[in-house]
PDB file of C-alpha atoms in Angstrom:
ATOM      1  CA  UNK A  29      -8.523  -5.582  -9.072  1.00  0.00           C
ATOM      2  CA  UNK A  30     -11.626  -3.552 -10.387  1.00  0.00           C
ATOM      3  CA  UNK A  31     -12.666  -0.946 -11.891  1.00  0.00           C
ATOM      4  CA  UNK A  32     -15.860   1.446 -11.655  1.00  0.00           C
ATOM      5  CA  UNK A  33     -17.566   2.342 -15.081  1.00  0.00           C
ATOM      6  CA  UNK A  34     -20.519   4.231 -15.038  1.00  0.00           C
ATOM      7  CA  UNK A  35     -20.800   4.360 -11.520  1.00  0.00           C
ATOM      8  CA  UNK A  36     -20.236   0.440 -11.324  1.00  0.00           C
ATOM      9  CA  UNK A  37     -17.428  -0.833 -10.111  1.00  0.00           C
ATOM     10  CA  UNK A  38     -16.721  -4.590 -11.749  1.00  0.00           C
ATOM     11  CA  UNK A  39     -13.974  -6.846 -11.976  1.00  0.00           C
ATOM     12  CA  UNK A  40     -11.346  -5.846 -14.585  1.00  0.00           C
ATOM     13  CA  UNK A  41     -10.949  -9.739 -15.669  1.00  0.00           C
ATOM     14  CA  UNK A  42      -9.088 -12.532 -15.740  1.00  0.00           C
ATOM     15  CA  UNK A  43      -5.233 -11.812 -14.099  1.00  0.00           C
ATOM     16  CA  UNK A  44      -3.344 -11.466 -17.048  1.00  0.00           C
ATOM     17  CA  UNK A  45      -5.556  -9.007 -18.498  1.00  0.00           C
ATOM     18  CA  UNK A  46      -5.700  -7.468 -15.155  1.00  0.00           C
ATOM     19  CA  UNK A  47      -1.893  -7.400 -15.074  1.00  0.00           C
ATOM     20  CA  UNK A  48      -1.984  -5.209 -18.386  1.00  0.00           C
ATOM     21  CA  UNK A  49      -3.868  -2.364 -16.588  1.00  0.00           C
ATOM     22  CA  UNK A  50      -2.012  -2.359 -13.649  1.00  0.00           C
ATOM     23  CA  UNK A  51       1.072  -1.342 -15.234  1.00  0.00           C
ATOM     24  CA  UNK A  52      -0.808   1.340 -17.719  1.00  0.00           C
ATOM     25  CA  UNK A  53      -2.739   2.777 -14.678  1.00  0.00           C
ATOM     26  CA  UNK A  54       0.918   2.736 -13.269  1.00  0.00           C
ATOM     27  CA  UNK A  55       1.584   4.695 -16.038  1.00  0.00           C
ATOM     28  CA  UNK A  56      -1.489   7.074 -16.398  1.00  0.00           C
ATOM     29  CA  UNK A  57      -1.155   9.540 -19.565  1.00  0.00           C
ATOM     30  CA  UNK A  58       2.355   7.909 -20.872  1.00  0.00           C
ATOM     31  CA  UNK A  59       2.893   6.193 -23.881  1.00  0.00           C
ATOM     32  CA  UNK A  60       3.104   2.495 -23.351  1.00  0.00           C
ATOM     33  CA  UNK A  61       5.176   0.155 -25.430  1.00  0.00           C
ATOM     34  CA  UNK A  62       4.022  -3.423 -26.331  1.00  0.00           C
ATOM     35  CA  UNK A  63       7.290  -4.483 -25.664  1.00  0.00           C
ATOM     36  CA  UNK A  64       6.692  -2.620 -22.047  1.00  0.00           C
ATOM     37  CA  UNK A  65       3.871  -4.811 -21.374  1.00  0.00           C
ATOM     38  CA  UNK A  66       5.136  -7.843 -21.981  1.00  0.00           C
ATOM     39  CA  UNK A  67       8.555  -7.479 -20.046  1.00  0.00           C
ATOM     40  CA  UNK A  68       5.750  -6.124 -17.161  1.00  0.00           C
ATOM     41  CA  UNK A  69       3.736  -9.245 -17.474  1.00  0.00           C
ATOM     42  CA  UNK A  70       5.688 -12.088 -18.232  1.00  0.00           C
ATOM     43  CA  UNK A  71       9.263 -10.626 -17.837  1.00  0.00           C
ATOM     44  CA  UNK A  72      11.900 -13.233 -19.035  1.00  0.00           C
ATOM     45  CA  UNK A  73       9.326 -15.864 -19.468  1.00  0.00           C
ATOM     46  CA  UNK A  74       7.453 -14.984 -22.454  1.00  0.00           C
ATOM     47  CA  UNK A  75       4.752 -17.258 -24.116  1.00  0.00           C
ATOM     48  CA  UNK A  76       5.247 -17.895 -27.557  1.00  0.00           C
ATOM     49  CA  UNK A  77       2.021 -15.837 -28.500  1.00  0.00           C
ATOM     50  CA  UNK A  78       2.972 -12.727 -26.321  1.00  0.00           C
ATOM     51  CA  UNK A  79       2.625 -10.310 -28.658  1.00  0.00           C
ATOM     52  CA  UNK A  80      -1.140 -11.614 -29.768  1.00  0.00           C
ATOM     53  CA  UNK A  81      -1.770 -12.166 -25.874  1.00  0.00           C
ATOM     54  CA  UNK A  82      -1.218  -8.154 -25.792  1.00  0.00           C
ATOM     55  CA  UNK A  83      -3.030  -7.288 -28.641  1.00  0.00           C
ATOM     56  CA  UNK A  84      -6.359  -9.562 -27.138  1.00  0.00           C
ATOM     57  CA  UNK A  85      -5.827  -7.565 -23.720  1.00  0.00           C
ATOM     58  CA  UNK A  86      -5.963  -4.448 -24.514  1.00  0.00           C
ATOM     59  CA  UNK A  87      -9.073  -4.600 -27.112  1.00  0.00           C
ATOM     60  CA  UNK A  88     -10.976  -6.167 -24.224  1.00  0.00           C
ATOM     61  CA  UNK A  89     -10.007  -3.807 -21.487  1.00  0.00           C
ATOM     62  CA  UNK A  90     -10.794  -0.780 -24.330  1.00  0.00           C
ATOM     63  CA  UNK A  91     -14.214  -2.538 -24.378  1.00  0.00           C
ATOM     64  CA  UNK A  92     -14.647  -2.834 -21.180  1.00  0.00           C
ATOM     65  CA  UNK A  93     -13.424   0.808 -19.860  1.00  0.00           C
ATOM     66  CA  UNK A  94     -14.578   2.612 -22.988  1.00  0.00           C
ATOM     67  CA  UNK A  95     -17.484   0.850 -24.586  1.00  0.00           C
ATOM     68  CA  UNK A  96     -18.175   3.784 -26.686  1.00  0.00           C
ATOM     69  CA  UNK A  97     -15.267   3.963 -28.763  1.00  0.00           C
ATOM     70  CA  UNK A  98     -14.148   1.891 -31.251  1.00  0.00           C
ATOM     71  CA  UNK A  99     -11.468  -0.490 -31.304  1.00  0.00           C
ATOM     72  CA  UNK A 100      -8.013   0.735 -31.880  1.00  0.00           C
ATOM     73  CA  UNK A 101      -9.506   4.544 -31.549  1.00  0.00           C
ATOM     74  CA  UNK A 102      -7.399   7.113 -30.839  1.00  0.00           C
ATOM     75  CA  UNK A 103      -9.325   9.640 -29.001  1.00  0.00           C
ATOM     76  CA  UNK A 104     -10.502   7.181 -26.205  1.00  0.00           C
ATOM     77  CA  UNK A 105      -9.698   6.805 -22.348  1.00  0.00           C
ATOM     78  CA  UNK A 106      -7.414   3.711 -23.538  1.00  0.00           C
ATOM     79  CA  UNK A 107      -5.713   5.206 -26.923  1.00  0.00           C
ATOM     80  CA  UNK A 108      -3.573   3.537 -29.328  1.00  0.00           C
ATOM     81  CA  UNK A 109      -1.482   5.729 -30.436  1.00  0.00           C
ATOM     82  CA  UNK A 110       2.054   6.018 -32.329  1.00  0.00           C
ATOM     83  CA  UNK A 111       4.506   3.863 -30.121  1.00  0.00           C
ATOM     84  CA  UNK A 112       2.259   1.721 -27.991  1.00  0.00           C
ATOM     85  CA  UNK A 113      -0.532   2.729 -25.897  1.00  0.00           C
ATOM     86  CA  UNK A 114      -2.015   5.323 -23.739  1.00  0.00           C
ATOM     87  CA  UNK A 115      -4.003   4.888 -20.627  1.00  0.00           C
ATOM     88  CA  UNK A 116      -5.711   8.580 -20.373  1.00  0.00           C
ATOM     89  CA  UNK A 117      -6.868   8.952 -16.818  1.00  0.00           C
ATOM     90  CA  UNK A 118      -6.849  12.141 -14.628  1.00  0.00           C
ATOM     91  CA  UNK A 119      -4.788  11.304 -11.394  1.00  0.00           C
ATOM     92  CA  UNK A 120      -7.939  11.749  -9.215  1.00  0.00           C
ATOM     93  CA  UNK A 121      -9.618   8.924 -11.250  1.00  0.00           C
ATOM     94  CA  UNK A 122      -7.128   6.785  -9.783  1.00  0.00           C
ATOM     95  CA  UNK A 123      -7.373   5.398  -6.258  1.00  0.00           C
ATOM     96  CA  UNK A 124      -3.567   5.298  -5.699  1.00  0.00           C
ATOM     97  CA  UNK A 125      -3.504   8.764  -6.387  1.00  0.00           C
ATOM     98  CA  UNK A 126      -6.195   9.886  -3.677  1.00  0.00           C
ATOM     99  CA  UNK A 127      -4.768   7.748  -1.463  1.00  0.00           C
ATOM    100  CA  UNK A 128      -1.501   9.370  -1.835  1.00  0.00           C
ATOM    101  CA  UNK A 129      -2.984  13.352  -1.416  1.00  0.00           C
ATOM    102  CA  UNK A 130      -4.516  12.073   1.445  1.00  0.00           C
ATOM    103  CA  UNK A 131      -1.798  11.293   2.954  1.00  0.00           C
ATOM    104  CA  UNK A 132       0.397  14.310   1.663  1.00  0.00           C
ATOM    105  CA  UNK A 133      -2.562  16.568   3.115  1.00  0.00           C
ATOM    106  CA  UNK A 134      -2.458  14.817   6.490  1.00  0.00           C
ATOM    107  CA  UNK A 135       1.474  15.450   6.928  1.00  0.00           C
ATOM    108  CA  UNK A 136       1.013  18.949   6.242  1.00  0.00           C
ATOM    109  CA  UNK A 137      -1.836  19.074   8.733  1.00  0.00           C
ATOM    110  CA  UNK A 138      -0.199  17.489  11.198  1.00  0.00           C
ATOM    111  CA  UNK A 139       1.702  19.820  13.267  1.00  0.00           C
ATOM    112  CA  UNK A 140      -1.075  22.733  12.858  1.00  0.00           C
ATOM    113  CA  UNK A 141      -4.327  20.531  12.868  1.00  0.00           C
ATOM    114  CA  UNK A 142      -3.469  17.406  14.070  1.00  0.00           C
ATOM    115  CA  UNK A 143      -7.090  16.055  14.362  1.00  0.00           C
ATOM    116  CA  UNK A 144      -7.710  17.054  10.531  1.00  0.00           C
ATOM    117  CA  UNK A 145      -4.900  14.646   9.562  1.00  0.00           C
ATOM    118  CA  UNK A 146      -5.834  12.064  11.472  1.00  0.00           C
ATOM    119  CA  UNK A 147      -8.937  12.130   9.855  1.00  0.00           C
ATOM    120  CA  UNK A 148      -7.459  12.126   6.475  1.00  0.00           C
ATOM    121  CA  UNK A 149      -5.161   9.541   7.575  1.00  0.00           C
ATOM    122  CA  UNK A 150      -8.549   7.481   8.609  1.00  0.00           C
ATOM    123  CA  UNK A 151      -9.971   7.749   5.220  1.00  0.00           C
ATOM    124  CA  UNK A 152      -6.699   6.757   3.296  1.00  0.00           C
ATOM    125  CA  UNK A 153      -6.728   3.478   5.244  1.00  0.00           C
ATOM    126  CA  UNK A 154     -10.272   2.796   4.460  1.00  0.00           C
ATOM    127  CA  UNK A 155      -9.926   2.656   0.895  1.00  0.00           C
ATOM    128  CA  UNK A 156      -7.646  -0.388   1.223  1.00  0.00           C
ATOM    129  CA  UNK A 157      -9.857  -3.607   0.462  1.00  0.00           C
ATOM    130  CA  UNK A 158      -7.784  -7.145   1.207  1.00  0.00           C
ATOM    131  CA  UNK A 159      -3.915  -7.202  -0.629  1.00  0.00           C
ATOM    132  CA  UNK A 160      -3.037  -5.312  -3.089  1.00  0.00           C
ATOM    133  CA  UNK A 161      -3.177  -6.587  -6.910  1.00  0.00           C
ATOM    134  CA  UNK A 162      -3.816 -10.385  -5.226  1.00  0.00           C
ATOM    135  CA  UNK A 163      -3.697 -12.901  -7.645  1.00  0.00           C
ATOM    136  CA  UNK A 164      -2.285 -10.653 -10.156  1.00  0.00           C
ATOM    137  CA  UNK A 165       0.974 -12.498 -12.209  1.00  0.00           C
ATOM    138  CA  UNK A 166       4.377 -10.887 -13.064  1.00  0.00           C
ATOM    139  CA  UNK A 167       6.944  -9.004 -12.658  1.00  0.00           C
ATOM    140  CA  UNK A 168       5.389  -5.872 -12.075  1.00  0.00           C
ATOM    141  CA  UNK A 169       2.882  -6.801 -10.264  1.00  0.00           C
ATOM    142  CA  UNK A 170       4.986  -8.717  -7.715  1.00  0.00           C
ATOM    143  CA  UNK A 171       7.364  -5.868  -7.153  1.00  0.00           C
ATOM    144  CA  UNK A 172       4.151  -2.937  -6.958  1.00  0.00           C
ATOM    145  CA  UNK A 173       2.200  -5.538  -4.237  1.00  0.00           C
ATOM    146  CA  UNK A 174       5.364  -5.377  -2.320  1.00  0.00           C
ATOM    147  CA  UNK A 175       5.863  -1.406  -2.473  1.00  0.00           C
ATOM    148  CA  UNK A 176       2.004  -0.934  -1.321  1.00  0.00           C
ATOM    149  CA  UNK A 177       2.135  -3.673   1.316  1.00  0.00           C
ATOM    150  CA  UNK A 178       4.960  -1.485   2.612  1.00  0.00           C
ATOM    151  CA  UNK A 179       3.546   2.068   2.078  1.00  0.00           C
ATOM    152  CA  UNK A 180       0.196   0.878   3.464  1.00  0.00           C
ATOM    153  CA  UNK A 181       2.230  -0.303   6.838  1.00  0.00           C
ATOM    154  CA  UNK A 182       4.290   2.943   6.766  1.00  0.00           C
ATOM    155  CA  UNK A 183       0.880   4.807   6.519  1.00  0.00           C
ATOM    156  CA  UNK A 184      -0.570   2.462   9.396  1.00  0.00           C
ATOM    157  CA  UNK A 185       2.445   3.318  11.895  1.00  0.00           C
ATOM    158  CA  UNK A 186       1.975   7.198  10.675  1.00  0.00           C
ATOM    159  CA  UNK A 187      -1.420   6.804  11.774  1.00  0.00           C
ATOM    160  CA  UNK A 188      -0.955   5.306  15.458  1.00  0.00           C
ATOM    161  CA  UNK A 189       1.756   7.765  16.131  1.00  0.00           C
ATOM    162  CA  UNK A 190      -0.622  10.460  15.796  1.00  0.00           C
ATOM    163  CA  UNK A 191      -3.530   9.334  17.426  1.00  0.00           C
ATOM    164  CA  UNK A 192      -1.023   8.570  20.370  1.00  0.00           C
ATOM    165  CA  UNK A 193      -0.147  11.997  20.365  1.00  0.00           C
ATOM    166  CA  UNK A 194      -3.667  12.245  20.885  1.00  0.00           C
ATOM    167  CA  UNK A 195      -4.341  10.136  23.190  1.00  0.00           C
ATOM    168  CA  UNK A 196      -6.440   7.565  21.560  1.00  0.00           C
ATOM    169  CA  UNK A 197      -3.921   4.673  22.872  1.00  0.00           C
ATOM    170  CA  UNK A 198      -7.211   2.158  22.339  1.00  0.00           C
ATOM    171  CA  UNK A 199      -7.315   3.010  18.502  1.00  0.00           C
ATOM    172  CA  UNK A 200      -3.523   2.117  18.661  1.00  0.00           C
ATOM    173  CA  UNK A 201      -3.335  -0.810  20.257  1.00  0.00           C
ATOM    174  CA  UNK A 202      -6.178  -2.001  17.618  1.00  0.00           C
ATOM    175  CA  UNK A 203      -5.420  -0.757  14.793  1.00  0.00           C
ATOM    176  CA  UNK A 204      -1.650  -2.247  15.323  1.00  0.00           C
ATOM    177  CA  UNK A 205      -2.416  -5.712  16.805  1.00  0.00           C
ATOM    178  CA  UNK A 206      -3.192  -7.046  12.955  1.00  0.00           C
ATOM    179  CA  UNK A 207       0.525  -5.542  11.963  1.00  0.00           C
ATOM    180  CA  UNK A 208       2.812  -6.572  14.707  1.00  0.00           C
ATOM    181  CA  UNK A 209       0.711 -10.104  14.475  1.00  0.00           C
ATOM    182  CA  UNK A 210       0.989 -10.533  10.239  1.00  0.00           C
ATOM    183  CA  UNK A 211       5.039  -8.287  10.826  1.00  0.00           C
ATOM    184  CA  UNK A 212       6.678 -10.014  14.097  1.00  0.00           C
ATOM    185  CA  UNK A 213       9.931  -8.620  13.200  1.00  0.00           C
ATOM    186  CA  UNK A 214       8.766  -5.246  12.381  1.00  0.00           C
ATOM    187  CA  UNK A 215      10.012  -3.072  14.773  1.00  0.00           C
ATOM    188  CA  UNK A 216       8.376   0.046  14.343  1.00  0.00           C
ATOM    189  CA  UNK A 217       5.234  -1.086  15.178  1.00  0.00           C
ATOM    190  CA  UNK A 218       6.001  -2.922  18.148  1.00  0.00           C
ATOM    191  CA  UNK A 219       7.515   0.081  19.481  1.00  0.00           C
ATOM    192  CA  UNK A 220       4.606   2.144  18.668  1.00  0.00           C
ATOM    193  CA  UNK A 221       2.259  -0.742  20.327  1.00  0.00           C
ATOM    194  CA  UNK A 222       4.062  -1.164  23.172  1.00  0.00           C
ATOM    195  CA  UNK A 223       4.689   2.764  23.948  1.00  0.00           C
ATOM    196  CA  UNK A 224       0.313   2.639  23.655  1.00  0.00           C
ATOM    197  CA  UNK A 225       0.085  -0.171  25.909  1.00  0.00           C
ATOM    198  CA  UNK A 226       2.201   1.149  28.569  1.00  0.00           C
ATOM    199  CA  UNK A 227       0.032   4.099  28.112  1.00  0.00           C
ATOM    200  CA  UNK A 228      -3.081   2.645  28.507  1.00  0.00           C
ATOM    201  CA  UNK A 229      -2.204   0.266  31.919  1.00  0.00           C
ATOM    202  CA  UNK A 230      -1.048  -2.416  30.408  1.00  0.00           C
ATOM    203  CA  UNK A 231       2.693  -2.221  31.067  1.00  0.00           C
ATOM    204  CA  UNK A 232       2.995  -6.164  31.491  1.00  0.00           C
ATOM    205  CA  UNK A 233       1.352  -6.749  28.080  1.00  0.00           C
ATOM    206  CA  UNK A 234       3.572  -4.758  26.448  1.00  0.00           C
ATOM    207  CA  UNK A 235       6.693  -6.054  28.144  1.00  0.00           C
ATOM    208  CA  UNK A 236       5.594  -9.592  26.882  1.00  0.00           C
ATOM    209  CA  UNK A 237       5.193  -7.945  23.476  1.00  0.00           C
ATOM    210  CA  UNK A 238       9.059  -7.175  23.253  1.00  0.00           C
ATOM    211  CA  UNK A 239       9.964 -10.694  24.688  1.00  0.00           C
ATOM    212  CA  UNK A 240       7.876 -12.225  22.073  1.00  0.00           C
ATOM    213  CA  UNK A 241      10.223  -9.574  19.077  1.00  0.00           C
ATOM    214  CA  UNK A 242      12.803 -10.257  20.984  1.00  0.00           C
ATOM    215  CA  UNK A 243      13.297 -13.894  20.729  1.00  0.00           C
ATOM    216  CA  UNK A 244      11.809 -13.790  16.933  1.00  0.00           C
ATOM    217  CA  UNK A 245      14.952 -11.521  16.178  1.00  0.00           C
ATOM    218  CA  UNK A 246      17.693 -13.682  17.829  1.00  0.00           C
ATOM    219  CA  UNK A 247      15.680 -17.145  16.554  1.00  0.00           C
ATOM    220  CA  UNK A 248      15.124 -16.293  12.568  1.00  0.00           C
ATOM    221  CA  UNK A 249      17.759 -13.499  12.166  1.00  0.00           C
ATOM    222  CA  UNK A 250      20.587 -13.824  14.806  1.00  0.00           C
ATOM    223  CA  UNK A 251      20.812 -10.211  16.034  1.00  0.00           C
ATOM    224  CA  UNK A 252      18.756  -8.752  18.995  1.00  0.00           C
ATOM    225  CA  UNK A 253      16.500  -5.435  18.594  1.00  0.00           C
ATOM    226  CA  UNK A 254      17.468  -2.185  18.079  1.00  0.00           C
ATOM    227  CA  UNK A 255      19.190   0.183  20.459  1.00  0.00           C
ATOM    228  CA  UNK A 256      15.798   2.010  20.586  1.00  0.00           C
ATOM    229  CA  UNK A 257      13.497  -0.688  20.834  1.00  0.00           C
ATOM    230  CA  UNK A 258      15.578  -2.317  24.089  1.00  0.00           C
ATOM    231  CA  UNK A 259      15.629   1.533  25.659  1.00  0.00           C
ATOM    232  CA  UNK A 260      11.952   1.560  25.204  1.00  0.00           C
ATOM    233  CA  UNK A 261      11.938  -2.064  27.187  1.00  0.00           C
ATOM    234  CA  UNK A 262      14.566  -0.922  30.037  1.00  0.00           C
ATOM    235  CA  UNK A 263      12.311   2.102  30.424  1.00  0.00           C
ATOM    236  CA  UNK A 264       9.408   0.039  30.762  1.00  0.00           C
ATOM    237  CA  UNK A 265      10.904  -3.059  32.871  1.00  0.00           C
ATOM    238  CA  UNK A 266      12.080  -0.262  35.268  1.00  0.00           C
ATOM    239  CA  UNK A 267       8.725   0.957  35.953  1.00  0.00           C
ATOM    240  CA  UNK A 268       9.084   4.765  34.047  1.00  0.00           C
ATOM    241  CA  UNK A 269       6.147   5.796  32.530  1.00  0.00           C
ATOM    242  CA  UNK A 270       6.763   6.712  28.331  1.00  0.00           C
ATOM    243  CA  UNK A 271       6.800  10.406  27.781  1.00  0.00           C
ATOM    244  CA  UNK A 272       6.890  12.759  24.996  1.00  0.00           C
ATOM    245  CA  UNK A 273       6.160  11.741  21.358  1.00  0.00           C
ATOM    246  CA  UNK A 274       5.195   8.205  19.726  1.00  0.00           C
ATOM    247  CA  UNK A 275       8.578   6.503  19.016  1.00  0.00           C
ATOM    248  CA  UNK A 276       9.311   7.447  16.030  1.00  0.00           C
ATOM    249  CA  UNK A 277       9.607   5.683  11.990  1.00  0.00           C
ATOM    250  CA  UNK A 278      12.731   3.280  12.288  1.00  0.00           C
ATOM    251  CA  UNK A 279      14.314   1.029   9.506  1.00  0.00           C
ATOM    252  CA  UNK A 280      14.286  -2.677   9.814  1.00  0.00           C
ATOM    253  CA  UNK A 281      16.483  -5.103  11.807  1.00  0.00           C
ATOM    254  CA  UNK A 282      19.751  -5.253  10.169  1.00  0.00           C
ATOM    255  CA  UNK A 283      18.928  -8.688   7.766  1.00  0.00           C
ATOM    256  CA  UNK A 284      15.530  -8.145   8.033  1.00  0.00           C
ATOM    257  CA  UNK A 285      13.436  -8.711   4.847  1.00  0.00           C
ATOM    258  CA  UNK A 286      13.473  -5.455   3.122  1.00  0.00           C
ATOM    259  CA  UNK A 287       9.630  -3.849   3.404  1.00  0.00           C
ATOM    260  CA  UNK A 288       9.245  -1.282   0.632  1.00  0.00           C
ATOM    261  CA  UNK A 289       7.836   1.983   0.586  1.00  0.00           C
ATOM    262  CA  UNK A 290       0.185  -1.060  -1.047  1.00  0.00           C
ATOM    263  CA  UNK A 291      -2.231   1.760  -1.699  1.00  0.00           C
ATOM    264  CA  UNK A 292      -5.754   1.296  -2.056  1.00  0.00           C
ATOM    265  CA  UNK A 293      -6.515  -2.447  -2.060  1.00  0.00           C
ATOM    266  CA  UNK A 294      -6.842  -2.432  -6.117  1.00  0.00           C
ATOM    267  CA  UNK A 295      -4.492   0.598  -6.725  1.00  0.00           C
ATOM    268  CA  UNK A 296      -4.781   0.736 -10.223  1.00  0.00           C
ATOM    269  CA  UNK A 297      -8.452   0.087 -10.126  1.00  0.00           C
ATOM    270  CA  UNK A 298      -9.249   3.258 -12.137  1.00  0.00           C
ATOM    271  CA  UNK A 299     -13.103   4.825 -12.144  1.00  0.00           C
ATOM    272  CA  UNK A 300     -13.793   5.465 -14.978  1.00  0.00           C
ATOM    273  CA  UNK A 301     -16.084   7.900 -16.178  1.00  0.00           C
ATOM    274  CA  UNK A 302     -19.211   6.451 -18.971  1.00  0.00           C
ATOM    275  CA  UNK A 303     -18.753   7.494 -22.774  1.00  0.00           C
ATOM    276  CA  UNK A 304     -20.686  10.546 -23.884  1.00  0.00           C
TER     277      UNK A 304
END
């Protein structure tokens, strides 16, 4: 997780401390409780010096994001103020946030400029920089790693859809292989992946793709794929070429492991902007 200050973007410290400023950049412009932070940090396991661990955090990362202000001040981008704590950040400071109008501007593109959102979608996948909050402890953290890793996928299969609309069945097939390799039971992708291989000439490839789901599916969760996903197949196995749309979003395997809705690799990596 970093942050930019002054046009420098720098580590925002050890995990714990970086744990703290994930949940206020979560937060952005709220009041934070100390009691907030610790339940996000440690949850049910807290140290016996909690409370002090807080207090420590938070004067470093107000050093460290502010070094203009003075400790405990109460006009400064992080604010201590009556009932906890105040992170004050304009959205567009935030990479989460541009990541998300990126995507919002891309889905209302789509159907009138369709190469204008794909371009958008482009640059809303190239802010992402390795997994999101790694290495960061607790509870939060944990749960918001899982619900970017999951919108970042979502925005990945959003992304291949449209540029197989537009033809672009290469992109596809590369930009998926990573997903459907790192997600073998996800079956929107492999839908997506095979519907661009098929496209492409490569109709054998992606029947071996849906063997390969196939037998994950029955081995690790006992039920086969989707009605969609074996249409898709008996389309392809019976030689007719894929027409109309991408396939499109589907929910996971019934027992699957529930994907949530990652932004940005460090999403609340906030740039912030120098003193003065």
């Amino acid at each position: 997780m970093t942050v930019e200050v002054g046009g420098v973007r720098q580590s925002a410290g050890p995990p714990l401390r970086q744990a703290v400023l994930a949940y206020l950049s979560s937060l952005a412009g709220s009041v934070v409780s100390k009691e907030q932070l610790m339940d996000a940090v440690w949850g049910e396991h807290l140290p016996g010096n909690a409370s002090g661990n807080i207090h420590t955090y938070i004067a470093a990362l107000r050093k460290q994001l502010d070094p203009g202000h003075q400790q405990r001040a109460t006009d400064g981008v992080l604010a201590s103020v009556t009932g906890g704590y105040c992170l004050r950040l304009p959205p567009a400071h935030l990479d989460s946030t541009r990541f998300l109008d990126l995507c919002a501007r891309a889905r209302t593109d789509r159907g009138r400029a369709p190469d204008a959102a794909a371009r958008d979608l482009r640059r809303a996948l190239d802010m992402w920089r390795g997994t999101s909050l790694q290495g960061v402890p607790g509870p939060f953290a944990q749960a918001e790693r899982e619900r970017l890793t999951g919108l970042r996928l979502s925005t990945v299969e959003d992304y291949a859809r449209l540029m197989t609309e537009l033809g672009h069945y290469d992109i596809v097939v590369q930009e998926l292989s990573p997903v459907v390799r790192d997600h073998p039971l996800r079956e929107s992708a492999h839908a997506l992946m095979m519907t661009a291989l098929e496209r492409s000439g490569h109709r054998d490839e992606a029947l071996r793709l849906y063997d390969r789901i196939d037998h994950r599916l029955r081995e690790e969760l006992a039920v086969p794929p989707r009605a969609a996903l074996r249409e898709l197949y008996r389309r392809l196995r019976e030689g007719g070429v894929v027409q109309g749309a991408a396939p499109a979003a589907q929910g996971a395997a019934p027992g699957a492991p529930r994907i949530p809705s990652r932004t940005p690799a460090e999403p609340a990596a906030p740039p912030v902007p120098p003193s003065g």
